[in-house]
Short mmCIF file of C-alpha atoms in Angstrom, two decimals:
data_model
loop_
_atom_site.label_atom_id
_atom_site.label_comp_id
_atom_site.label_asym_id
_atom_site.label_seq_id
_atom_site.Cartn_x
_atom_site.Cartn_y
_atom_site.Cartn_z
CA MET W 1 0.00 0.00 0.00
CA LYS W 2 1.21 3.48 -0.86
CA ILE W 3 -0.04 6.64 0.86
CA THR W 4 0.40 10.14 -0.49
CA ASN W 5 -0.92 13.33 1.07
CA ILE W 6 -1.38 16.61 -0.77
CA GLN W 7 -2.80 19.96 0.23
CA TYR W 8 -6.53 20.32 -0.31
CA LYS W 9 -6.05 23.40 -2.47
CA ASN W 10 -3.92 21.37 -4.89
CA THR W 11 -6.90 19.18 -5.79
CA GLY W 12 -8.86 22.12 -7.17
CA PHE W 13 -12.05 20.77 -5.59
CA PHE W 14 -12.20 22.79 -2.38
CA SER W 15 -13.54 26.30 -1.90
CA LYS W 16 -11.65 29.42 -0.91
CA THR W 17 -13.66 29.30 2.32
CA MET W 18 -12.18 25.92 3.25
CA GLU W 19 -8.69 26.84 2.11
CA ASP W 20 -8.72 29.89 4.37
CA TYR W 21 -10.26 27.90 7.23
CA LEU W 22 -7.56 25.22 7.04
CA ASN W 23 -4.93 27.95 7.01
CA ALA W 24 -6.59 29.73 9.96
CA ASP W 25 -6.60 32.87 7.80
CA GLU W 26 -7.20 36.05 9.75
CA LYS W 27 -10.27 36.93 7.63
CA ILE W 28 -12.17 33.86 8.77
CA GLN W 29 -11.15 33.54 12.42
CA SER W 30 -14.08 35.54 13.81
CA PHE W 31 -16.55 33.04 12.36
CA TYR W 32 -15.47 30.05 14.45
CA ASN W 33 -14.66 29.33 18.06
CA ARG W 34 -11.53 27.15 18.10
CA PHE W 35 -9.36 25.69 15.37
CA PRO W 36 -9.24 21.85 15.34
CA SER W 37 -6.12 20.88 17.28
CA LEU W 38 -5.61 18.52 20.20
CA ARG W 39 -4.69 21.43 22.47
CA ASN W 40 -7.88 23.28 21.63
CA PHE W 41 -9.99 20.25 22.45
CA GLU W 42 -8.93 20.63 26.08
CA LYS W 43 -10.38 24.15 26.10
CA GLN W 44 -13.53 22.91 24.36
CA ILE W 45 -13.99 20.25 27.04
CA GLU W 46 -13.68 22.87 29.76
CA GLU W 47 -16.21 25.13 28.03
CA LYS W 48 -18.72 22.31 27.57
CA LYS W 49 -18.38 21.32 31.23
CA ALA W 50 -18.98 24.93 32.27
CA SER W 51 -22.17 25.07 30.17
CA HIS W 52 -23.83 22.75 32.70
CA PHE W 53 -25.00 19.99 30.43
CA THR W 54 -27.12 18.39 33.14
CA SER W 55 -27.47 14.87 34.43
CA SER W 56 -31.17 14.85 33.48
CA GLN W 57 -30.28 15.82 29.91
CA ARG W 58 -27.84 12.94 29.77
CA GLN W 59 -30.37 10.50 31.19
CA ARG W 60 -32.95 11.51 28.59
CA LEU W 61 -30.41 11.08 25.79
CA VAL W 62 -29.42 7.62 27.02
CA LYS W 63 -33.06 6.56 27.34
CA VAL W 64 -33.88 7.68 23.80
CA LEU W 65 -30.84 5.87 22.39
CA GLN W 66 -31.61 2.67 24.28
CA GLU W 67 -35.15 2.75 22.89
CA GLN W 68 -33.86 3.31 19.36
CA TYR W 69 -31.41 0.42 19.73
CA SER W 70 -33.91 -1.95 21.35
CA ASP W 71 -34.22 -4.10 18.21
CA VAL W 72 -30.66 -3.62 16.97
CA LYS W 73 -27.87 -6.14 17.45
CA THR W 74 -25.48 -3.85 19.29
CA SER W 75 -21.75 -4.34 19.80
CA SER W 76 -20.42 -4.25 23.34
CA LEU W 77 -18.48 -1.07 22.51
CA THR W 78 -21.52 0.74 21.16
CA GLN W 79 -23.56 -0.34 24.18
CA LYS W 80 -20.80 0.86 26.48
CA ASN W 81 -20.68 4.19 24.63
CA ILE W 82 -24.44 4.69 24.97
CA GLU W 83 -24.33 3.95 28.70
CA SER W 84 -21.31 6.21 29.21
CA LEU W 85 -23.29 9.20 27.93
CA ALA W 86 -24.94 9.28 31.35
CA GLU W 87 -21.58 10.18 32.90
CA GLU W 88 -20.50 13.81 33.24
CA ASN W 89 -17.04 13.12 31.79
CA THR W 90 -18.40 11.78 28.47
CA PHE W 91 -18.46 13.93 25.36
CA THR W 92 -19.46 13.37 21.76
CA ILE W 93 -17.85 13.93 18.38
CA THR W 94 -20.64 14.23 15.83
CA THR W 95 -21.05 13.92 12.11
CA GLY W 96 -24.30 14.01 10.20
CA HIS W 97 -25.57 12.82 6.86
CA GLN W 98 -28.73 12.40 4.86
CA LEU W 99 -30.43 9.01 4.65
CA ASN W 100 -29.08 8.33 1.15
CA LEU W 101 -30.00 5.03 -0.41
CA PHE W 102 -27.35 2.47 0.64
CA THR W 103 -25.31 5.33 2.18
CA GLY W 104 -25.05 7.27 -1.10
CA PRO W 105 -21.63 8.73 -1.99
CA LEU W 106 -18.42 7.21 -0.65
CA TYR W 107 -17.71 10.15 1.64
CA PHE W 108 -20.41 8.86 4.01
CA LEU W 109 -17.74 6.43 5.18
CA TYR W 110 -15.11 9.14 5.45
CA LYS W 111 -17.33 11.24 7.73
CA ILE W 112 -17.96 8.43 10.18
CA ILE W 113 -14.38 7.18 10.14
CA SER W 114 -13.23 10.73 10.90
CA ALA W 115 -15.51 10.80 13.95
CA ILE W 116 -14.41 7.36 15.18
CA ASN W 117 -10.72 8.14 14.76
CA MET W 118 -11.09 11.56 16.38
CA CYS W 119 -12.60 9.92 19.46
CA GLU W 120 -9.71 7.45 19.64
CA HIS W 121 -7.14 10.27 19.37
CA LEU W 122 -8.86 12.22 22.12
CA ALA W 123 -9.12 9.17 24.38
CA MET W 124 -5.34 8.76 24.22
CA GLN W 125 -4.74 12.45 24.86
CA TYR W 126 -7.34 12.82 27.65
CA PRO W 127 -7.63 9.44 29.41
CA ASN W 128 -9.89 10.81 32.17
CA GLU W 129 -12.67 11.61 29.70
CA ASN W 130 -14.85 9.43 27.46
CA PHE W 131 -15.47 10.24 23.80
CA VAL W 132 -18.35 8.83 21.77
CA PRO W 133 -18.65 9.02 17.96
CA ILE W 134 -22.18 10.02 16.87
CA TYR W 135 -23.79 9.67 13.46
CA TRP W 136 -26.72 12.09 13.37
CA MET W 137 -29.23 10.75 10.86
CA ALA W 138 -30.98 13.53 8.95
CA THR W 139 -34.34 11.82 9.39
CA GLU W 140 -36.36 15.05 9.20
CA ASP W 141 -34.98 16.07 5.82
CA HIS W 142 -37.61 16.09 3.06
CA ASP W 143 -35.48 16.31 -0.09
CA PHE W 144 -36.17 12.79 -1.32
CA GLU W 145 -34.78 13.45 -4.80
CA GLU W 146 -31.35 14.07 -3.25
CA ILE W 147 -31.21 10.69 -1.49
CA ASN W 148 -33.21 8.20 -3.54
CA TYR W 149 -30.29 6.80 -5.57
CA PHE W 150 -26.64 5.82 -5.57
CA ASN W 151 -24.14 5.19 -8.34
CA TYR W 152 -22.66 1.76 -8.90
CA LYS W 153 -19.95 1.43 -11.57
CA GLY W 154 -21.40 4.29 -13.58
CA LYS W 155 -25.00 3.05 -13.29
CA LYS W 156 -27.68 4.82 -11.29
CA VAL W 157 -29.54 2.58 -8.85
CA GLN W 158 -32.73 4.47 -7.97
CA TRP W 159 -35.73 4.10 -5.69
CA ASN W 160 -38.94 5.72 -6.92
CA SER W 161 -41.61 6.57 -4.38
CA ASN W 162 -44.52 9.00 -4.11
CA GLN W 163 -44.13 9.42 -0.35
CA THR W 164 -43.72 12.93 1.06
CA GLY W 165 -42.64 14.50 4.31
CA ALA W 166 -39.73 13.61 6.56
CA VAL W 167 -37.73 10.88 4.81
CA GLY W 168 -36.88 9.04 8.02
CA ARG W 169 -40.55 8.15 8.37
CA PHE W 170 -40.79 6.79 4.81
CA SER W 171 -41.91 3.21 4.38
CA THR W 172 -39.31 0.97 2.74
CA GLU W 173 -41.99 -0.36 0.41
CA GLY W 174 -40.71 -0.63 -3.15
CA LEU W 175 -37.11 -1.42 -2.25
CA GLN W 176 -37.54 -5.09 -3.14
CA GLU W 177 -37.43 -4.08 -6.81
CA VAL W 178 -34.34 -1.95 -6.20
CA PHE W 179 -32.67 -4.88 -4.48
CA GLU W 180 -33.36 -7.16 -7.43
CA VAL W 181 -31.86 -4.65 -9.90
CA PHE W 182 -28.80 -4.03 -7.71
CA SER W 183 -28.25 -7.76 -7.16
CA GLU W 184 -27.95 -8.32 -10.90
CA HIS W 185 -25.01 -5.91 -11.03
CA LEU W 186 -23.13 -7.48 -8.12
CA GLY W 187 -22.55 -11.06 -9.20
CA ASN W 188 -22.17 -13.97 -6.77
CA SER W 189 -18.76 -13.62 -5.13
CA THR W 190 -18.41 -13.92 -1.36
CA ASN W 191 -18.20 -10.15 -0.98
CA ALA W 192 -21.16 -9.68 -3.34
CA LYS W 193 -23.26 -11.95 -1.15
CA GLU W 194 -22.27 -9.93 1.92
CA ILE W 195 -23.29 -6.67 0.22
CA LYS W 196 -26.62 -8.21 -0.80
CA ASN W 197 -27.15 -9.40 2.76
CA ILE W 198 -26.57 -5.93 4.20
CA PHE W 199 -28.93 -4.34 1.66
CA GLU W 200 -31.62 -6.99 2.01
CA LYS W 201 -31.67 -7.06 5.81
CA GLY W 202 -31.48 -3.29 5.97
CA TYR W 203 -34.27 -2.38 3.60
CA LEU W 204 -36.43 -5.48 3.33
CA GLN W 205 -36.54 -6.37 7.03
CA HIS W 206 -37.14 -2.85 8.39
CA ASN W 207 -40.27 -0.79 7.95
CA THR W 208 -38.89 2.75 7.83
CA LEU W 209 -35.96 4.40 6.11
CA ALA W 210 -34.61 5.57 9.50
CA ASP W 211 -34.59 2.01 10.88
CA ALA W 212 -33.04 0.64 7.69
CA THR W 213 -30.29 3.27 7.67
CA ARG W 214 -29.52 2.64 11.33
CA TYR W 215 -29.17 -1.07 10.63
CA ILE W 216 -26.79 -0.53 7.69
CA ALA W 217 -24.61 2.03 9.50
CA ASN W 218 -24.48 -0.25 12.53
CA GLU W 219 -23.47 -3.22 10.38
CA LEU W 220 -20.61 -1.22 8.89
CA PHE W 221 -19.41 0.62 12.00
CA GLY W 222 -20.94 -0.94 15.09
CA ASP W 223 -17.74 -2.79 15.99
CA TYR W 224 -15.99 0.60 16.26
CA GLY W 225 -18.49 1.89 18.82
CA LEU W 226 -20.46 4.22 16.56
CA VAL W 227 -23.69 5.52 18.12
CA ILE W 228 -26.46 6.39 15.66
CA LEU W 229 -29.02 9.00 16.69
CA ASP W 230 -32.44 9.79 15.26
CA ALA W 231 -33.31 13.21 16.70
CA ASP W 232 -36.89 13.02 15.40
CA SER W 233 -37.92 12.33 18.99
CA LYS W 234 -40.58 13.92 21.20
CA THR W 235 -38.35 13.55 24.25
CA LEU W 236 -35.42 15.33 22.62
CA LYS W 237 -37.61 17.94 20.96
CA ARG W 238 -39.09 18.83 24.36
CA GLN W 239 -35.59 19.73 25.55
CA PHE W 240 -35.28 22.07 22.57
CA THR W 241 -38.68 23.72 23.15
CA PRO W 242 -37.39 26.94 24.79
CA TYR W 243 -35.26 27.70 21.73
CA VAL W 244 -38.15 26.97 19.36
CA GLU W 245 -40.43 29.25 21.38
CA TYR W 246 -37.89 32.06 21.29
CA GLU W 247 -37.52 31.58 17.55
CA LEU W 248 -41.26 31.84 17.01
CA LEU W 249 -41.55 34.98 19.12
CA ASN W 250 -38.34 36.82 18.24
CA GLN W 251 -36.89 35.39 14.98
CA LEU W 252 -33.45 35.54 16.60
CA SER W 253 -31.70 33.20 14.17
CA TYR W 254 -32.73 35.38 11.20
CA LYS W 255 -31.44 38.54 12.87
CA GLU W 256 -28.12 37.12 14.00
CA VAL W 257 -27.30 35.06 10.92
CA SER W 258 -28.26 37.94 8.62
CA LYS W 259 -25.74 40.16 10.42
CA THR W 260 -23.06 37.49 10.16
CA ILE W 261 -23.49 36.79 6.46
CA SER W 262 -23.28 40.48 5.62
CA GLU W 263 -19.71 40.30 6.99
CA PHE W 264 -19.00 36.77 5.79
CA GLY W 265 -20.13 37.62 2.27
CA GLU W 266 -17.46 40.30 1.93
CA HIS W 267 -14.87 37.53 1.54
CA TYR W 268 -16.69 34.24 0.89
CA ASN W 269 -19.69 32.74 -0.86
CA VAL W 270 -22.68 32.57 1.49
CA GLN W 271 -23.77 28.95 1.79
CA VAL W 272 -27.31 29.38 3.13
CA ASN W 273 -29.61 32.31 3.80
CA PRO W 274 -31.89 32.36 6.85
CA ARG W 275 -35.66 32.57 6.75
CA GLU W 276 -37.60 34.86 9.07
CA ILE W 277 -38.62 31.71 10.97
CA ASN W 278 -36.25 28.79 10.57
CA LEU W 279 -38.68 26.04 11.46
CA PHE W 280 -40.80 23.50 9.64
CA TYR W 281 -44.08 21.98 10.72
CA ILE W 282 -43.88 18.22 10.53
CA THR W 283 -46.60 15.55 10.56
CA GLU W 284 -47.03 12.25 8.77
CA GLY W 285 -46.46 12.88 5.08
CA MET W 286 -45.73 16.58 5.46
CA ARG W 287 -42.86 18.95 6.30
CA GLU W 288 -43.64 22.55 5.40
CA ARG W 289 -42.28 25.94 6.45
CA ILE W 290 -43.82 27.96 9.27
CA VAL W 291 -44.30 31.64 8.38
CA LEU W 292 -45.61 34.67 10.27
CA GLU W 293 -48.03 36.89 8.37
CA ASN W 294 -49.84 39.81 10.00
CA GLY W 295 -49.53 38.30 13.45
CA VAL W 296 -50.79 34.88 12.33
CA TYR W 297 -48.57 31.80 12.19
CA LYS W 298 -49.20 29.69 9.09
CA VAL W 299 -47.93 26.49 7.52
CA LEU W 300 -47.14 27.09 3.86
CA ASN W 301 -49.18 25.17 1.27
CA THR W 302 -51.78 24.22 3.89
CA SER W 303 -54.78 25.79 5.64
CA ILE W 304 -53.13 25.35 9.06
CA SER W 305 -52.76 28.53 11.14
CA TRP W 306 -52.51 29.66 14.75
CA THR W 307 -52.54 32.76 16.88
CA LYS W 308 -49.45 33.36 19.02
CA ASP W 309 -51.04 31.72 22.09
CA GLU W 310 -52.31 28.78 20.04
CA ILE W 311 -48.95 27.94 18.47
CA LEU W 312 -47.15 28.17 21.81
CA ASP W 313 -49.72 25.89 23.40
CA HIS W 314 -49.31 23.45 20.50
CA LEU W 315 -45.51 23.59 20.82
CA HIS W 316 -45.58 22.67 24.49
CA LYS W 317 -48.07 19.86 23.96
CA GLN W 318 -46.55 18.44 20.77
CA PRO W 319 -42.93 19.60 20.37
CA GLU W 320 -42.30 16.75 17.93
CA CYS W 321 -44.29 18.68 15.31
CA PHE W 322 -41.68 21.44 15.10
CA SER W 323 -38.64 20.68 12.98
CA PRO W 324 -35.52 22.87 12.74
CA ASN W 325 -34.23 23.77 9.29
CA VAL W 326 -30.59 23.96 8.18
CA ILE W 327 -30.03 27.12 10.26
CA MET W 328 -31.44 25.79 13.53
CA ARG W 329 -30.55 22.09 13.25
CA PRO W 330 -26.96 22.71 14.42
CA LEU W 331 -28.26 24.43 17.55
CA TYR W 332 -30.64 21.52 18.22
CA GLN W 333 -27.68 19.15 17.98
CA GLU W 334 -25.58 21.13 20.44
CA VAL W 335 -28.46 21.51 22.90
CA ILE W 336 -29.19 17.79 23.19
CA LEU W 337 -25.65 16.39 22.94
CA PRO W 338 -22.55 16.90 25.15
CA ASN W 339 -20.77 17.67 21.91
CA LEU W 340 -17.28 19.04 21.31
CA CYS W 341 -16.84 18.90 17.56
CA TYR W 342 -18.84 18.68 14.36
CA ILE W 343 -17.24 16.89 11.40
CA GLY W 344 -18.54 17.71 7.94
CA GLY W 345 -17.71 18.45 4.35
CA GLY W 346 -16.72 21.84 3.01
CA GLY W 347 -20.27 22.92 2.23
CA GLU W 348 -21.51 21.96 5.67
CA LEU W 349 -18.74 23.74 7.54
CA ALA W 350 -19.33 26.82 5.38
CA TYR W 351 -22.88 27.19 6.72
CA TRP W 352 -21.76 26.40 10.28
CA LEU W 353 -19.40 29.37 9.95
CA GLU W 354 -22.48 31.58 9.56
CA LEU W 355 -23.86 30.55 12.96
CA LYS W 356 -21.36 31.51 15.65
CA SER W 357 -22.97 34.81 16.68
CA TYR W 358 -26.33 33.04 16.92
CA PHE W 359 -24.84 30.45 19.28
CA ASP W 360 -23.26 33.23 21.32
CA LYS W 361 -26.64 34.95 21.71
CA VAL W 362 -28.32 31.83 23.07
CA ASN W 363 -25.30 30.98 25.24
CA ILE W 364 -24.57 27.55 23.76
CA PRO W 365 -20.89 26.63 23.17
CA PHE W 366 -19.99 26.68 19.50
CA PRO W 367 -18.30 23.36 18.60
CA ILE W 368 -14.94 22.88 16.97
CA LEU W 369 -15.45 22.44 13.23
CA LEU W 370 -13.40 19.73 11.56
CA LEU W 371 -13.25 19.09 7.83
CA ARG W 372 -13.90 15.40 7.26
CA ASN W 373 -11.22 13.24 5.70
CA SER W 374 -11.16 13.12 1.91
CA ALA W 375 -9.42 10.43 -0.09
CA GLN W 376 -8.79 9.07 -3.56
CA ILE W 377 -8.49 5.30 -3.93
CA LEU W 378 -6.10 4.07 -6.62
CA SER W 379 -5.51 0.48 -7.64
CA GLU W 380 -1.95 -0.69 -8.20
CA LYS W 381 -2.81 -1.00 -11.88
CA GLN W 382 -3.92 2.63 -12.03
CA GLN W 383 -0.82 3.75 -10.15
CA LYS W 384 1.43 1.94 -12.63
CA LYS W 385 -0.42 3.53 -15.57
CA LEU W 386 0.08 6.98 -14.03
CA GLU W 387 3.78 6.33 -13.59
CA LYS W 388 4.14 5.01 -17.13
CA LEU W 389 2.44 8.13 -18.49
CA GLY W 390 4.55 10.37 -16.29
CA VAL W 391 1.52 11.78 -14.43
CA SER W 392 2.05 12.52 -10.73
CA VAL W 393 -0.78 12.21 -8.22
CA GLU W 394 -0.91 16.00 -7.92
CA GLU W 395 -1.08 16.42 -11.70
CA LEU W 396 -3.97 13.97 -11.74
CA PHE W 397 -6.18 16.70 -10.23
CA LEU W 398 -5.45 19.29 -12.92
CA LYS W 399 -8.29 20.28 -15.22
CA GLN W 400 -8.20 17.83 -18.10
CA ASN W 401 -7.26 20.40 -20.75
CA ASP W 402 -4.48 21.74 -18.54
CA LEU W 403 -3.19 18.23 -17.81
CA LEU W 404 -3.16 17.26 -21.48
CA ALA W 405 -1.48 20.52 -22.49
CA LYS W 406 1.22 20.05 -19.87
CA LYS W 407 1.95 16.45 -20.87
CA VAL W 408 1.90 17.19 -24.61
CA LEU W 409 4.34 20.07 -24.09
CA ASN W 410 6.63 17.90 -21.95
CA ASN W 411 6.57 15.13 -24.52
CA SER W 412 7.11 17.33 -27.58
CA ASN W 413 10.37 17.36 -29.53
CA VAL W 414 9.76 21.00 -30.37
CA LYS W 415 9.36 23.35 -27.42
CA ILE W 416 7.00 26.17 -28.34
CA ASP W 417 6.78 28.93 -25.78
CA PHE W 418 5.71 32.43 -26.72
CA SER W 419 6.32 33.88 -23.26
CA GLN W 420 9.33 35.91 -24.42
CA GLN W 421 7.43 37.19 -27.43
CA LYS W 422 4.49 38.19 -25.22
CA ASP W 423 6.78 39.98 -22.80
CA PHE W 424 8.50 41.79 -25.67
CA LEU W 425 5.13 42.72 -27.18
CA GLN W 426 3.81 44.10 -23.91
CA LYS W 427 7.00 46.17 -23.46
CA GLN W 428 6.53 47.67 -26.93
CA PHE W 429 2.93 48.57 -26.20
CA ASP W 430 3.86 50.05 -22.82
CA ASP W 431 6.20 52.41 -24.73
CA LEU W 432 3.45 53.18 -27.24
CA ARG W 433 0.98 53.99 -24.45
CA GLU W 434 3.46 56.36 -22.84
CA LEU W 435 4.03 58.06 -26.18
CA ALA W 436 0.28 58.32 -26.80
CA THR W 437 -0.35 60.04 -23.47
CA LYS W 438 2.33 62.61 -24.32
CA THR W 439 0.94 63.33 -27.79
CA ASP W 440 -2.78 62.59 -27.92
CA GLU W 441 -4.51 60.58 -25.21
CA SER W 442 -7.30 59.67 -27.63
CA PHE W 443 -4.87 57.15 -29.14
CA VAL W 444 -4.54 55.19 -25.83
CA GLY W 445 -7.70 53.19 -26.53
CA ALA W 446 -6.47 52.31 -30.01
CA VAL W 447 -3.10 51.20 -28.61
CA ASN W 448 -4.82 49.00 -26.02
CA ALA W 449 -7.06 47.42 -28.65
CA GLN W 450 -4.10 46.69 -30.91
CA GLU W 451 -2.20 45.15 -27.97
CA GLN W 452 -5.06 42.78 -27.23
CA LYS W 453 -5.31 41.85 -30.91
CA GLN W 454 -1.60 41.04 -31.12
CA LEU W 455 -1.60 39.03 -27.88
CA LYS W 456 -4.71 37.17 -29.02
CA GLY W 457 -2.93 36.32 -32.26
CA LEU W 458 -0.02 34.79 -30.37
CA GLU W 459 -2.42 32.82 -28.15
CA ASN W 460 -4.21 31.48 -31.23
CA LEU W 461 -0.91 30.36 -32.72
CA GLU W 462 -0.11 28.53 -29.47
CA LYS W 463 -3.51 26.83 -29.48
CA ARG W 464 -3.13 25.74 -33.13
CA TRP W 465 0.30 24.31 -32.40
CA LEU W 466 -1.03 22.51 -29.30
CA ARG W 467 -3.91 20.98 -31.29
CA ALA W 468 -1.43 19.76 -33.85
CA GLU W 469 0.76 18.24 -31.14
CA LYS W 470 -2.26 16.55 -29.56
CA ARG W 471 -3.05 14.93 -32.90
CA ARG W 472 0.56 13.83 -33.25
CA GLN W 473 0.55 12.43 -29.69
CA LYS W 474 -2.96 10.99 -30.03
CA ASP W 475 -2.19 7.70 -28.28
CA MET W 476 -0.81 9.35 -25.13
CA VAL W 477 -3.64 11.91 -25.05
CA GLU W 478 -6.27 9.18 -25.23
CA ARG W 479 -4.62 7.08 -22.54
CA ILE W 480 -4.34 10.02 -20.13
CA THR W 481 -7.93 11.07 -20.84
CA LEU W 482 -9.31 7.57 -20.24
CA LEU W 483 -7.30 7.12 -17.06
CA GLN W 484 -8.26 10.46 -15.54
CA ASN W 485 -11.93 9.87 -16.40
CA GLU W 486 -11.72 6.46 -14.78
CA ILE W 487 -10.17 7.82 -11.57
CA LEU W 488 -12.22 11.05 -11.41
CA PRO W 489 -15.67 10.17 -12.77
CA ASN W 490 -17.43 13.14 -14.37
CA GLN W 491 -14.29 15.18 -13.64
CA SER W 492 -15.24 15.13 -9.97
CA LEU W 493 -13.83 13.54 -6.84
CA GLU W 494 -14.80 9.88 -6.77
CA GLU W 495 -15.96 10.24 -3.15
CA ARG W 496 -18.86 12.34 -4.47
CA GLN W 497 -19.74 9.90 -7.25
CA ARG W 498 -19.06 6.30 -6.22
CA ASN W 499 -20.74 4.13 -3.63
CA PHE W 500 -18.78 2.14 -1.05
CA SER W 501 -20.12 -1.12 -2.50
CA GLU W 502 -17.70 -0.90 -5.47
CA PHE W 503 -14.76 -1.17 -3.08
CA TYR W 504 -16.49 -3.52 -0.65
CA LEU W 505 -17.01 -5.88 -3.57
CA GLU W 506 -13.24 -6.11 -4.04
CA TYR W 507 -11.90 -5.80 -0.50
CA GLY W 508 -14.81 -6.84 1.72
CA SER W 509 -15.02 -5.49 5.28
CA ASP W 510 -11.24 -5.00 5.21
CA PHE W 511 -11.91 -1.87 3.16
CA ILE W 512 -13.33 -0.04 6.17
CA GLN W 513 -10.42 -1.10 8.34
CA ILE W 514 -7.96 0.08 5.67
CA LEU W 515 -9.62 3.49 5.62
CA LYS W 516 -9.69 3.68 9.40
CA ASP W 517 -6.00 2.81 9.66
CA ASN W 518 -4.88 5.37 7.06
CA LEU W 519 -7.13 8.40 7.44
CA HIS W 520 -6.09 10.80 10.18
CA PRO W 521 -8.65 13.45 11.16
CA LEU W 522 -6.24 16.18 12.26
CA GLN W 523 -3.83 15.77 9.37
CA LEU W 524 -5.92 18.25 7.35
CA GLU W 525 -4.63 16.99 4.01
CA PHE W 526 -6.12 15.11 1.07
CA THR W 527 -5.09 11.45 1.07
CA ILE W 528 -4.36 9.21 -1.93
CA LEU W 529 -4.39 5.50 -1.10
CA THR W 530 -2.95 2.99 -3.54
CA LEU W 531 -4.35 -0.44 -2.66
#
C-alpha cells in the first residue's frame, strides 16, 4: 500500500472558504470558536463542562438511544458508549448525513471514520474523559430526490416513491425491486453476497428508512463503537422547546445570521440564507415551512394557522411537530448532545461558519469544526499507468485540458513557448501607451485594442500548435484522458460519485479497516491510497 498526502487546495475541488479555514486565515477567524487541534480540544472540554450539560439531559439522551437500539444487534463497545453518555465526563464527536439510499456517496464512510478516529485520538490524549462518535441521521430532511439513488460502476440505482414528508418516516416499500436490480449488477462472489445481505436485511426487514439506515450504519461501523441517533424524537424535541419558542416569538436566528453573512459575504460565498422563521411543521407525510403573516402563524401550502397563544400551546403539547431547518438544526444538535466537535464536508462547515454569533446569543458553546477526511483510492494498476504516463498524483487533479497541455508540451520534440514574445510585445505597447499620453490621449484606446489583438494572435498560434501536437501524440492523449476519467468520474472527486459497494465488492469489510488505519482526522490533508 502506498499513501500520499497533498494539500486540499492542490486538488482544485475545495472552496476558498475551506482553504482559508484550514490555514486559519485572519479573515475567517471571527466566524469560528476554536481551530481543530488537540490542544484546543482541552479548552472545548472545559467550556462544555462549564455550560452545565445536566445529568437529566444525559439520562434523557441515554433513554432515547436505548429505545432506538432496542431491536438492533449492538456491539459491546456501542452499548458501552451509549451507557457512558450518562456520565459527566463523556463527550461526543458528531457527524451528520442524509439518509441516502445504501449510504449514497463514498464520503459517508469518510465522515464516520473521521468521527471514530477523532474519538480514539482524544481518548489517548485525555484518558480521564470518554469520547463517543455520533452519526446524526438527517431523518427530518424532506429532499427525497437528493437521497433516492446511488451510483454503482457508472449506473444509477434508484428508488422511486410517491411518499412525502420527513424521509426518516418513509416506508421501505418498493425497495424489493431496487434490491433485485442491484443484485444483478453485483454477481455472486463472497463479498457480493455480503453486500446483498446488508442491503436486504437493511431495507427489506425494516419498515422505515430511518430504521433501515440505522441497521446498515451499525453493520458497517458498530464494531468501532459508533452511536447512531435519530433526533426526530418527542423527548429530545421537548428539551429544545425553549429555543423553538424564542424563535417563534423573536426570529433571533434570522437577525443574527443575517448580520453574520453580511460580513461573511465580503470575503466568501454565502452557503445558506436564513428565513424569518427557521422552522418547519412536521406531521405524517408533510414537512412545510412555518411563516408569520400579519400576526398569524401559518404552515405554507396548507390551511393550518394559529394565533401566538395557540402555536405556543401546541408547541408545548406536541414539540415533535416542530422541525428545525438547516439554520437551527446545528443548535438543536448542540443543545441535546454533550458535543465538542462537528465533522462535515466543506459545504456543511461553510454554513456552520455563519452561525457563531447566533450560538453566542443563546449561550450555547460553539463546537470545533473539523473538515472530514477526503481520499482518492487508486488500484496498483492505475498507479502503474500513471507512472508510465509520467503523471504525478498531484497532476492527476489538474483540469483535463491543462493536464493534457502540460503532458503534450513535456513530450514534444519542439518546445514552443511564446512567453518571451508576449513579454517583448507588452513592453513595446507600454512604450506606445506612454508616447500616446504625451501626444494625444485619444490614441490610448487604439493602442490598447491593438495590444489585445496582437496578444490574441499569439495565443491562437499557441492553441493551433497545441492541437497539432495533440493529434501527433494521439495515443498518449487518449490514454491520459481515459485514465483520468476512470479515476475522477465526471471530472469530480470519486468520493462524491461512487458508492462504497464498489470497493467492498473487491476488499470486503477490510476496506473499512484500511480506511480507518490510514485516514487521520487532524492531518488536514487530502489522502491518496494505492491499494
